C-alpha cells in the first residue's frame, strides 16, 4: 500500500501552478495534423503534416524534428492535408498522406521513401482504418470516398460522388462486418455498409452542418460511442451517439468554434477547437478548458505519445507550431504501475479523514470499463468521477472535494467503484466510506 501511494502523493504535492503547454522547437508553419506510430524498436514516432513543407518526424517525443519528404524530395514544399497510420503491431506502420491535389502517397519506412498510390489528381483530406487493420478509407475534397484492401497500394471509389469527405471513422457492426461513417461539407453524415460487394450509403442527418471530425471510443458494453465534431452550421460543437448514429446528444456546446480533433486516453477525453483545448474527466459529460501557456488557441490536431499530449496549431492568431504538455497536468487519475495485479481491488482512500484532497487507489488485472462514483451519507449520488476505458494496472485518483459542485459540505461520503472486465464481460463492484473535514 505505501509503495503505491507514497511516491504518487509526493509527485502530486510537488506540482505547481506553473503547469502549462510548452512550444516545441520546430519551424513555424501551419501544422494541419499529427499522428503517431511505432518506430519498430519499441518506441513511438510522431508525424506532423504541414501546410507548406511536407511531413516532419520526431523520434524523441518532440525534442527534435526532421523533414521526411523522401530521398528524392517528392513531398518537399507540399501541402499535406491528412495523415493516416496503419499499425503493424510492434513493427513499422504504413504511413499515408494526402498530398495536396496529387492523391495519396504511401511509405513503409517512416517517410524515408514515398510512393504515389493513386486517387488521381484529387485532394485527399481524411483517412480511416478498420478495427482489424485490413480495410483503409480515404476521403477527398470533391470526389467522395475511396477504399483499399491491400494496405493502400490500390484504391477503389465506393460512394459519395462529388462530396467533400472531411472525416471518416470505422466501427464493427457486431456481426463480422463494419460500419463506415463519413462526415461531409454541408451535405450530411453518411453511413456506408457493404453487402455482397455492393456499398450502400444512408444519410444520418446533420445536412446543414460541416461535419469535420469523427471518432469512436469503447462504450464499456462491447460497442462504441461515436463522437462527431462540427466546424460550421447550426449544430456547432461536439455530439455523441451510442446507437450507431440513430440519435445524437450534444456534449460540448456553448463554444464559438467547432471541434477539429478528439483523442481518448484511459478515462479522459481531449478536444481540439479554435478556442483551444478542452478536457473531460467523466467520459464526455462535462468539459473544461486547458489552455495555460498556449498562445495560439486555433488547435487543429491532438495526439497522445507516451505520457504527453501534443497539439498542433494553425492560422494567423499566434505561433503556428507543435506544443507539448504532460498528461499528468490535465488529469486527476494516474496509472501508477503497469504491472498486472492479482485481482480487482479498491483501497481505502488516503489520507482519511481529509481536507480537501485525498487519493483513491484501485487495481485492474484486466482491460476494463471503470466507473467511480461519489455518494453522500443518504445514498444520493453526488458526482461521477471516472467513467471510461482503462488498461490493466494500478491507478490513483486524486479527489478534490472543492472542485465538485462548487465545493461539498463536510461529512461522511461513500465512493463506489464499478468495473466491467471487457474480456469476460463480468462486473465487479466495491464501496468504501470516507470522511471529509473542514
XYZ file of C-alpha atoms in Angstrom, residues 12-357:
346
model
C 1.185 15.311 -6.795
C 2.186 17.654 -3.988
C 5.200 18.793 -5.993
C 3.091 20.091 -8.890
C 2.791 23.867 -9.137
C 0.505 26.373 -10.776
C 3.125 26.880 -13.485
C 1.981 23.714 -15.279
C 1.314 24.658 -18.883
C 1.773 23.951 -22.586
C 5.321 24.268 -23.947
C 6.020 25.288 -27.538
C 8.405 22.861 -29.224
C 11.490 23.701 -31.273
C 10.021 23.202 -34.735
C 9.929 25.573 -37.751
C 6.896 27.862 -37.856
C 4.343 26.710 -40.424
C 0.701 25.640 -40.287
C 0.545 22.172 -38.724
C -2.593 20.546 -40.094
C -2.468 17.096 -38.499
C -0.485 14.948 -36.068
C -0.243 11.150 -35.934
C 1.761 8.560 -34.026
C 3.131 5.150 -34.916
C 5.586 2.530 -33.730
C 9.227 3.118 -34.643
C 9.739 -0.645 -34.981
C 12.037 -0.770 -31.946
C 9.620 -0.378 -29.054
C 9.333 3.413 -29.226
C 6.953 5.939 -30.755
C 7.309 8.243 -33.743
C 5.299 11.451 -34.095
C 4.434 12.677 -37.590
C 3.336 16.242 -38.353
C 1.588 17.243 -41.588
C 2.387 20.807 -42.663
C 0.640 23.352 -44.839
C 3.711 24.083 -46.961
C 6.671 21.840 -46.052
C 5.569 18.233 -46.415
C 5.936 15.914 -43.409
C 8.056 16.293 -40.287
C 9.007 13.484 -37.892
C 10.110 13.364 -34.275
C 11.689 10.191 -32.901
C 12.334 11.620 -29.415
C 8.923 12.748 -28.167
C 9.026 16.174 -29.791
C 12.516 17.312 -28.773
C 13.837 17.371 -32.339
C 12.126 17.246 -35.749
C 13.348 16.339 -39.223
C 11.739 16.560 -42.654
C 10.837 13.131 -44.052
C 9.821 14.025 -47.576
C 11.553 11.154 -49.369
C 15.093 10.810 -50.604
C 14.020 12.397 -53.875
C 12.205 15.242 -52.066
C 8.874 14.296 -53.597
C 6.978 15.903 -50.696
C 9.151 18.995 -50.369
C 7.169 22.262 -50.297
C 3.857 20.424 -50.444
C 0.583 20.777 -48.564
C -0.226 17.640 -46.561
C -3.945 17.671 -45.785
C -4.205 14.338 -43.979
C -2.142 11.651 -42.241
C -3.101 8.000 -41.904
C -1.320 5.355 -39.839
C -1.879 1.631 -40.479
C -0.461 -0.203 -37.423
C 1.629 -3.349 -37.866
C 1.798 -4.452 -34.257
C 5.222 -3.522 -32.895
C 6.622 -3.176 -36.421
C 6.917 -0.091 -38.600
C 3.457 1.029 -39.728
C 2.324 2.025 -43.181
C 2.042 5.820 -43.338
C -0.365 7.502 -45.747
C -0.547 11.186 -46.645
C -2.937 13.256 -48.704
C -0.545 15.292 -50.862
C -2.336 18.456 -51.955
C -4.183 17.695 -55.193
C -1.980 14.720 -56.081
C -3.839 11.928 -54.321
C -2.301 9.504 -51.796
C 1.372 8.861 -51.107
C 2.480 5.810 -49.116
C 5.560 4.986 -47.031
C 6.569 1.755 -45.298
C 9.844 3.065 -43.833
C 8.744 6.034 -41.699
C 8.916 8.551 -44.531
C 12.347 7.746 -45.935
C 10.660 6.897 -49.248
C 7.199 7.766 -50.602
C 5.250 6.207 -53.470
C 2.261 7.700 -55.249
C -0.583 5.166 -54.997
C -3.406 6.797 -56.875
C -6.770 8.505 -56.377
C -5.860 10.534 -59.452
C -5.378 14.245 -59.047
C -7.881 14.507 -56.229
C -7.224 16.223 -52.925
C -7.304 13.631 -50.122
C -8.343 15.193 -46.810
C -9.119 12.260 -44.457
C -8.142 8.665 -43.696
C -9.524 5.847 -41.546
C -8.625 2.223 -40.813
C -10.986 -0.637 -39.951
C -10.698 -2.143 -36.440
C -8.756 -5.158 -37.764
C -6.441 -3.011 -39.896
C -7.306 -4.719 -43.189
C -9.504 -2.064 -44.786
C -8.468 1.536 -45.427
C -10.608 4.518 -46.395
C -9.709 7.895 -47.874
C -11.958 10.928 -48.189
C -11.491 13.525 -50.920
C -12.436 17.188 -51.210
C -14.590 16.702 -54.311
C -14.798 13.040 -55.334
C -16.271 11.114 -52.415
C -14.695 8.197 -50.564
C -12.207 5.534 -51.640
C -11.434 2.050 -50.270
C -8.302 -0.130 -50.169
C -7.946 -3.764 -49.094
C -4.216 -4.143 -49.843
C -2.573 -1.778 -47.347
C -3.104 1.285 -49.513
C -1.365 0.015 -52.653
C -4.510 0.477 -54.786
C -7.802 2.303 -54.206
C -11.386 1.968 -55.442
C -14.107 4.583 -55.243
C -17.108 3.314 -53.258
C -19.501 6.244 -52.969
C -20.464 9.813 -52.028
C -19.616 11.083 -55.523
C -18.824 14.812 -55.784
C -18.990 15.209 -51.992
C -16.220 16.569 -49.759
C -15.488 13.899 -47.125
C -13.652 15.592 -44.254
C -13.958 12.861 -41.616
C -14.224 9.064 -41.513
C -14.452 6.549 -38.691
C -14.987 2.794 -38.883
C -16.641 0.523 -36.322
C -17.531 -3.153 -36.115
C -21.186 -3.873 -36.855
C -21.278 -6.753 -34.346
C -21.752 -9.470 -36.959
C -18.393 -9.671 -38.678
C -18.737 -6.592 -40.862
C -18.047 -2.901 -40.492
C -19.896 0.398 -40.438
C -18.193 3.310 -42.186
C -19.267 6.782 -41.057
C -18.352 9.706 -43.318
C -18.746 13.379 -42.465
C -19.130 15.852 -45.326
C -19.119 19.559 -46.131
C -22.730 20.677 -45.533
C -24.307 17.582 -47.113
C -24.654 15.418 -44.026
C -23.289 12.480 -42.110
C -23.396 9.231 -44.063
C -23.292 5.547 -43.086
C -21.763 3.214 -45.665
C -22.244 -0.537 -45.432
C -21.127 -3.377 -47.689
C -23.346 -6.323 -48.601
C -22.140 -8.789 -51.211
C -19.559 -6.359 -52.505
C -22.098 -3.553 -53.013
C -21.680 -0.400 -50.935
C -24.820 1.471 -49.894
C -24.999 4.894 -48.243
C -27.552 6.280 -45.797
C -27.805 9.937 -44.760
C -27.971 10.168 -40.946
C -28.651 13.901 -40.703
C -26.546 16.982 -39.980
C -27.325 18.055 -43.556
C -26.842 21.752 -42.747
C -23.536 21.256 -40.943
C -19.861 20.965 -41.764
C -19.027 17.572 -40.188
C -15.289 17.942 -39.683
C -14.365 15.292 -37.097
C -15.440 11.707 -36.323
C -14.009 9.469 -33.608
C -15.156 6.238 -31.953
C -14.336 5.048 -28.442
C -15.360 1.961 -26.422
C -18.631 2.399 -24.517
C -17.974 -0.213 -21.822
C -20.618 -2.611 -23.133
C -18.771 -4.137 -26.073
C -19.761 -1.409 -28.528
C -18.671 2.098 -29.428
C -19.659 5.650 -28.741
C -19.278 7.697 -31.906
C -18.240 11.322 -31.473
C -18.995 13.891 -34.171
C -17.498 17.365 -34.307
C -18.838 20.145 -36.489
C -16.914 23.162 -37.718
C -19.831 25.156 -39.090
C -23.605 25.184 -39.265
C -26.429 25.421 -36.715
C -25.228 22.429 -34.667
C -21.781 23.773 -33.807
C -19.920 21.658 -31.255
C -19.394 18.014 -30.285
C -22.036 15.278 -30.306
C -22.100 11.625 -29.281
C -24.170 8.651 -30.416
C -24.459 5.367 -28.534
C -26.627 3.648 -31.172
C -24.662 3.805 -34.442
C -25.748 7.284 -35.393
C -29.501 6.954 -34.929
C -29.605 9.527 -32.129
C -27.119 12.236 -31.151
C -26.598 14.057 -27.858
C -24.634 17.322 -27.573
C -21.678 17.033 -25.183
C -19.624 20.150 -25.906
C -21.666 23.182 -26.893
C -21.685 26.818 -25.904
C -18.396 27.477 -27.658
C -17.957 29.667 -30.712
C -15.952 27.160 -32.694
C -16.133 23.638 -33.972
C -14.257 20.556 -32.824
C -11.271 19.706 -35.009
C -9.814 16.667 -33.269
C -10.585 14.288 -30.388
C -8.313 11.846 -28.579
C -9.087 9.462 -25.760
C -6.802 8.080 -23.084
C -7.713 5.867 -20.153
C -10.748 7.641 -18.686
C -10.151 11.080 -20.263
C -11.203 12.867 -23.453
C -9.374 15.817 -25.062
C -10.909 18.028 -27.757
C -9.132 20.473 -30.089
C -11.074 23.592 -31.084
C -10.327 27.088 -32.387
C -10.849 28.189 -28.777
C -8.095 25.896 -27.523
C -8.041 22.502 -25.854
C -10.876 21.159 -23.699
C -10.664 18.176 -21.350
C -13.385 15.881 -19.989
C -12.763 13.749 -16.910
C -16.101 11.910 -16.995
C -16.456 10.351 -20.422
C -17.507 13.490 -22.273
C -20.271 14.586 -19.897
C -18.623 17.868 -18.867
C -15.625 19.764 -20.280
C -13.165 22.384 -19.077
C -10.586 24.467 -20.988
C -6.911 23.554 -20.568
C -5.036 26.351 -22.333
C -2.419 27.534 -19.826
C 0.679 28.566 -21.755
C -0.980 28.151 -25.158
C -0.603 31.406 -27.129
C -2.462 30.209 -30.239
C -5.878 28.754 -29.461
C -6.550 27.618 -33.042
C -5.734 23.954 -32.396
C -6.022 21.730 -35.450
C -4.975 18.329 -34.086
C -4.154 16.400 -30.915
C -2.273 13.161 -30.284
C -1.028 11.313 -27.229
C 2.500 9.925 -27.235
C 3.974 8.324 -24.144
C 2.904 10.373 -21.140
C 2.339 13.620 -23.058
C -0.389 15.332 -25.049
C 0.706 17.088 -28.249
C -1.219 19.878 -30.015
C -0.792 21.395 -33.472
C -1.788 24.987 -34.234
C -2.641 26.844 -37.450
C -3.739 30.298 -38.590
C -2.605 33.871 -38.033
C -3.633 34.440 -34.411
C -0.429 33.209 -32.785
C 2.539 30.894 -33.264
C 1.931 28.084 -35.747
C 3.739 25.251 -34.071
C 3.514 21.975 -32.165
C 3.008 22.097 -28.404
C 3.517 19.569 -25.619
C 2.035 19.081 -22.160
C 2.283 16.201 -19.660
C -0.989 14.304 -19.316
C -0.433 14.304 -15.564
C -1.119 18.067 -15.536
C -4.524 17.567 -17.135
C -5.920 14.531 -15.343
C -6.822 13.506 -11.814
C -6.076 9.824 -12.361
C -2.673 8.263 -12.920
C -1.576 4.809 -13.862
C 0.998 4.313 -11.117
C 2.009 0.804 -12.174
C 1.693 -1.173 -15.411
C 2.268 -4.470 -13.586
C -0.774 -6.728 -13.642
C -2.233 -7.055 -10.131
C -3.659 -10.402 -8.979
C -7.268 -9.223 -8.587
C -9.659 -6.301 -8.896
C -9.377 -4.192 -5.774
C -10.339 -0.834 -4.273
C -8.207 0.590 -1.448
C -9.223 2.867 1.387
C -8.653 6.488 0.453
C -5.557 8.164 1.888
C -5.461 10.322 3.908
C -8.741 9.697 5.693
C -10.150 11.889 7.225
C -9.016 14.568 4.758
C -9.395 18.222 3.756
C -9.903 18.877 0.870
C -7.981 16.295 -1.206
